[in-house]
Short mmCIF file of N, CA, C and O in Angstrom, two decimals:
data_model
loop_
_atom_site.label_atom_id
_atom_site.label_comp_id
_atom_site.label_asym_id
_atom_site.label_seq_id
_atom_site.Cartn_x
_atom_site.Cartn_y
_atom_site.Cartn_z
N MET H 6 -193.54 34.86 -57.04
CA MET H 6 -193.05 34.62 -55.68
C MET H 6 -191.79 33.77 -55.75
O MET H 6 -191.60 33.02 -56.69
N THR H 7 -191.01 33.85 -54.69
CA THR H 7 -189.76 33.10 -54.64
C THR H 7 -189.95 31.81 -53.86
O THR H 7 -190.92 31.64 -53.10
N GLN H 8 -188.98 30.92 -54.01
CA GLN H 8 -188.99 29.67 -53.28
C GLN H 8 -189.00 29.93 -51.77
O GLN H 8 -189.73 29.27 -51.02
N GLU H 9 -188.21 30.89 -51.34
CA GLU H 9 -188.13 31.21 -49.91
C GLU H 9 -189.47 31.69 -49.37
O GLU H 9 -189.86 31.36 -48.25
N THR H 10 -190.18 32.48 -50.16
CA THR H 10 -191.51 32.95 -49.76
C THR H 10 -192.46 31.78 -49.60
O THR H 10 -193.21 31.71 -48.62
N PHE H 11 -192.40 30.84 -50.53
CA PHE H 11 -193.26 29.67 -50.43
C PHE H 11 -192.90 28.79 -49.24
O PHE H 11 -193.80 28.22 -48.61
N VAL H 12 -191.63 28.68 -48.91
CA VAL H 12 -191.24 27.92 -47.72
C VAL H 12 -191.87 28.54 -46.48
O VAL H 12 -192.43 27.84 -45.63
N GLU H 13 -191.81 29.86 -46.38
CA GLU H 13 -192.41 30.57 -45.25
C GLU H 13 -193.92 30.35 -45.21
O GLU H 13 -194.49 30.10 -44.14
N LEU H 14 -194.58 30.46 -46.36
CA LEU H 14 -196.03 30.27 -46.41
C LEU H 14 -196.43 28.84 -46.08
O LEU H 14 -197.42 28.61 -45.36
N LEU H 15 -195.68 27.87 -46.57
CA LEU H 15 -195.97 26.47 -46.25
C LEU H 15 -195.78 26.21 -44.76
O LEU H 15 -196.56 25.46 -44.15
N GLN H 16 -194.78 26.82 -44.16
CA GLN H 16 -194.56 26.67 -42.72
C GLN H 16 -195.73 27.27 -41.94
O GLN H 16 -196.20 26.69 -40.97
N GLN H 17 -196.21 28.43 -42.38
CA GLN H 17 -197.37 29.05 -41.73
C GLN H 17 -198.61 28.17 -41.88
O GLN H 17 -199.40 28.03 -40.93
N LEU H 18 -198.77 27.57 -43.03
CA LEU H 18 -199.90 26.66 -43.26
C LEU H 18 -199.80 25.46 -42.33
O LEU H 18 -200.78 25.06 -41.70
N LYS H 19 -198.62 24.91 -42.22
CA LYS H 19 -198.38 23.75 -41.34
C LYS H 19 -198.66 24.08 -39.88
O LYS H 19 -199.21 23.27 -39.15
N GLU H 20 -198.28 25.28 -39.46
CA GLU H 20 -198.46 25.70 -38.07
C GLU H 20 -199.88 26.20 -37.77
O GLU H 20 -200.19 26.53 -36.63
N GLY H 21 -200.71 26.28 -38.79
CA GLY H 21 -202.09 26.72 -38.60
C GLY H 21 -202.26 28.23 -38.55
O GLY H 21 -203.33 28.71 -38.19
N LYS H 22 -201.23 28.97 -38.91
CA LYS H 22 -201.33 30.43 -38.92
C LYS H 22 -202.17 30.92 -40.08
O LYS H 22 -202.75 32.01 -40.01
N ILE H 23 -202.22 30.14 -41.16
CA ILE H 23 -203.11 30.43 -42.29
C ILE H 23 -203.89 29.16 -42.60
O ILE H 23 -203.42 28.05 -42.31
N ASP H 24 -205.09 29.30 -43.16
CA ASP H 24 -205.95 28.15 -43.45
C ASP H 24 -205.66 27.50 -44.78
O ASP H 24 -205.83 26.29 -44.93
N LYS H 25 -205.26 28.32 -45.76
CA LYS H 25 -204.99 27.76 -47.08
C LYS H 25 -203.97 28.62 -47.81
O LYS H 25 -203.73 29.77 -47.44
N LEU H 26 -203.37 28.02 -48.81
CA LEU H 26 -202.39 28.69 -49.64
C LEU H 26 -202.80 28.48 -51.09
O LEU H 26 -202.95 27.34 -51.53
N THR H 27 -203.00 29.56 -51.80
CA THR H 27 -203.39 29.49 -53.20
C THR H 27 -202.18 29.77 -54.08
O THR H 27 -201.48 30.77 -53.89
N VAL H 28 -201.94 28.86 -55.03
CA VAL H 28 -200.79 28.97 -55.92
C VAL H 28 -201.31 29.15 -57.35
O VAL H 28 -202.11 28.35 -57.83
N GLU H 29 -200.82 30.19 -57.99
CA GLU H 29 -201.19 30.45 -59.39
C GLU H 29 -200.24 29.68 -60.31
O GLU H 29 -199.11 29.37 -59.95
N GLN H 30 -200.71 29.39 -61.51
CA GLN H 30 -199.94 28.58 -62.45
C GLN H 30 -198.52 29.09 -62.71
O GLN H 30 -197.57 28.30 -62.68
N PRO H 31 -198.30 30.39 -62.91
CA PRO H 31 -196.93 30.85 -63.18
C PRO H 31 -195.96 30.64 -62.00
O PRO H 31 -194.75 30.58 -62.20
N ASP H 32 -196.49 30.50 -60.79
CA ASP H 32 -195.66 30.34 -59.59
C ASP H 32 -195.43 28.89 -59.20
O ASP H 32 -194.72 28.60 -58.23
N PHE H 33 -196.04 27.95 -59.94
CA PHE H 33 -196.03 26.57 -59.49
C PHE H 33 -194.64 25.96 -59.37
O PHE H 33 -194.35 25.24 -58.41
N LEU H 34 -193.73 26.23 -60.29
CA LEU H 34 -192.40 25.62 -60.22
C LEU H 34 -191.63 26.07 -58.99
O LEU H 34 -190.96 25.25 -58.34
N GLU H 35 -191.74 27.34 -58.63
CA GLU H 35 -191.09 27.82 -57.40
C GLU H 35 -191.76 27.19 -56.18
O GLU H 35 -191.09 26.83 -55.21
N PHE H 36 -193.09 27.09 -56.21
CA PHE H 36 -193.81 26.44 -55.12
C PHE H 36 -193.34 25.00 -54.96
O PHE H 36 -193.08 24.53 -53.85
N ARG H 37 -193.21 24.29 -56.06
CA ARG H 37 -192.82 22.87 -56.02
C ARG H 37 -191.45 22.69 -55.38
O ARG H 37 -191.25 21.76 -54.59
N LYS H 38 -190.52 23.56 -55.69
CA LYS H 38 -189.19 23.50 -55.07
C LYS H 38 -189.30 23.63 -53.55
O LYS H 38 -188.64 22.90 -52.80
N ALA H 39 -190.12 24.56 -53.10
CA ALA H 39 -190.32 24.75 -51.65
C ALA H 39 -191.02 23.55 -51.04
O ALA H 39 -190.63 23.06 -49.98
N TRP H 40 -192.03 23.05 -51.71
CA TRP H 40 -192.82 21.90 -51.23
C TRP H 40 -191.94 20.67 -51.07
O TRP H 40 -192.06 19.93 -50.09
N LEU H 41 -191.02 20.45 -52.00
CA LEU H 41 -190.13 19.29 -51.94
C LEU H 41 -189.18 19.34 -50.75
O LEU H 41 -188.65 18.30 -50.34
N SER H 42 -188.97 20.51 -50.18
CA SER H 42 -188.06 20.63 -49.04
C SER H 42 -188.69 20.16 -47.73
O SER H 42 -187.99 20.04 -46.73
N PHE H 43 -189.99 19.89 -47.71
CA PHE H 43 -190.68 19.44 -46.51
C PHE H 43 -190.73 17.91 -46.48
O PHE H 43 -191.17 17.28 -47.45
N CYS H 44 -190.31 17.31 -45.37
CA CYS H 44 -190.34 15.85 -45.27
C CYS H 44 -191.78 15.33 -45.16
O CYS H 44 -192.05 14.18 -45.52
N ASP H 45 -192.70 16.15 -44.70
CA ASP H 45 -194.10 15.74 -44.59
C ASP H 45 -194.95 16.34 -45.71
O ASP H 45 -196.13 16.65 -45.52
N ARG H 46 -194.37 16.46 -46.89
CA ARG H 46 -195.05 17.13 -48.00
C ARG H 46 -196.36 16.47 -48.41
O ARG H 46 -197.22 17.13 -48.97
N THR H 47 -196.55 15.18 -48.11
CA THR H 47 -197.80 14.52 -48.48
C THR H 47 -198.97 15.02 -47.62
O THR H 47 -200.11 14.75 -47.94
N SER H 48 -198.67 15.74 -46.55
CA SER H 48 -199.73 16.31 -45.71
C SER H 48 -200.31 17.59 -46.29
O SER H 48 -201.33 18.07 -45.82
N PHE H 49 -199.63 18.15 -47.29
CA PHE H 49 -200.15 19.33 -47.98
C PHE H 49 -201.05 18.84 -49.11
O PHE H 49 -200.57 18.25 -50.08
N VAL H 50 -202.34 19.07 -48.97
CA VAL H 50 -203.32 18.55 -49.93
C VAL H 50 -203.81 19.68 -50.81
O VAL H 50 -204.26 20.71 -50.31
N GLY H 51 -203.71 19.47 -52.11
CA GLY H 51 -204.11 20.50 -53.06
C GLY H 51 -205.42 20.19 -53.75
O GLY H 51 -205.74 19.03 -53.98
N LYS H 52 -206.15 21.23 -54.07
CA LYS H 52 -207.40 21.11 -54.81
C LYS H 52 -207.29 22.03 -56.02
O LYS H 52 -207.10 23.25 -55.87
N ALA H 53 -207.40 21.44 -57.21
CA ALA H 53 -207.25 22.21 -58.44
C ALA H 53 -208.45 23.12 -58.66
O ALA H 53 -209.59 22.75 -58.41
N GLY H 54 -208.15 24.32 -59.13
CA GLY H 54 -209.18 25.29 -59.46
C GLY H 54 -209.12 25.62 -60.94
O GLY H 54 -208.50 24.91 -61.73
N LEU H 55 -209.72 26.71 -61.31
CA LEU H 55 -209.76 27.12 -62.70
C LEU H 55 -208.44 27.77 -63.12
O LEU H 55 -207.77 28.40 -62.31
N GLN H 56 -208.10 27.61 -64.37
CA GLN H 56 -206.95 28.25 -65.00
C GLN H 56 -205.63 27.96 -64.27
O GLN H 56 -204.77 28.83 -64.14
N GLY H 57 -205.46 26.74 -63.78
CA GLY H 57 -204.21 26.32 -63.17
C GLY H 57 -203.99 26.75 -61.75
O GLY H 57 -202.90 26.57 -61.21
N THR H 58 -204.99 27.29 -61.09
CA THR H 58 -204.88 27.69 -59.69
C THR H 58 -205.08 26.47 -58.80
O THR H 58 -205.96 25.66 -59.03
N ILE H 59 -204.24 26.33 -57.76
CA ILE H 59 -204.36 25.23 -56.82
C ILE H 59 -204.40 25.80 -55.41
O ILE H 59 -203.58 26.64 -55.05
N SER H 60 -205.36 25.33 -54.61
CA SER H 60 -205.47 25.74 -53.21
C SER H 60 -205.00 24.58 -52.34
O SER H 60 -205.49 23.46 -52.47
N TYR H 61 -204.05 24.87 -51.47
CA TYR H 61 -203.49 23.84 -50.58
C TYR H 61 -203.95 24.07 -49.15
O TYR H 61 -204.10 25.20 -48.71
N ARG H 62 -204.15 22.97 -48.44
CA ARG H 62 -204.41 22.99 -47.01
C ARG H 62 -203.53 21.92 -46.38
O ARG H 62 -203.00 21.07 -47.09
N TYR H 63 -203.37 22.00 -45.09
CA TYR H 63 -202.50 21.04 -44.40
C TYR H 63 -203.34 20.05 -43.62
O TYR H 63 -204.17 20.43 -42.80
N GLU H 64 -203.12 18.77 -43.91
CA GLU H 64 -203.80 17.69 -43.19
C GLU H 64 -202.74 16.71 -42.70
O GLU H 64 -202.28 15.85 -43.48
N PRO H 65 -202.31 16.86 -41.46
CA PRO H 65 -201.25 15.97 -40.96
C PRO H 65 -201.67 14.51 -40.98
O PRO H 65 -202.82 14.19 -40.64
N SER H 66 -200.78 13.66 -41.43
CA SER H 66 -201.08 12.24 -41.45
C SER H 66 -200.77 11.65 -40.09
O SER H 66 -199.79 12.03 -39.45
N GLU H 67 -201.60 10.73 -39.67
CA GLU H 67 -201.40 10.09 -38.36
C GLU H 67 -200.53 8.88 -38.55
O GLU H 67 -200.78 8.04 -39.40
N LYS H 68 -199.48 8.79 -37.73
CA LYS H 68 -198.59 7.63 -37.79
C LYS H 68 -199.19 6.49 -36.98
O LYS H 68 -199.67 6.70 -35.87
N LYS H 69 -199.15 5.30 -37.57
CA LYS H 69 -199.67 4.13 -36.86
C LYS H 69 -198.56 3.52 -36.04
O LYS H 69 -197.43 3.37 -36.48
N ALA H 70 -198.88 3.14 -34.80
CA ALA H 70 -197.86 2.56 -33.89
C ALA H 70 -197.70 1.09 -34.12
O ALA H 70 -198.47 0.40 -34.63
#
């Protein structure tokens, strides 16, 4: 997958259009480039799976006033 594809998928995850995004090991570097472009990237929480697979979900952080 391309960086642009991952940007689109991360945006869909953020907007709640998809529940999770699974990234395979060979695609991780392109995913990381896309992930770094988001200012709220810490809200994307990953869970490691087998053989380098990572499943991400979006958990918005609450700002304290």
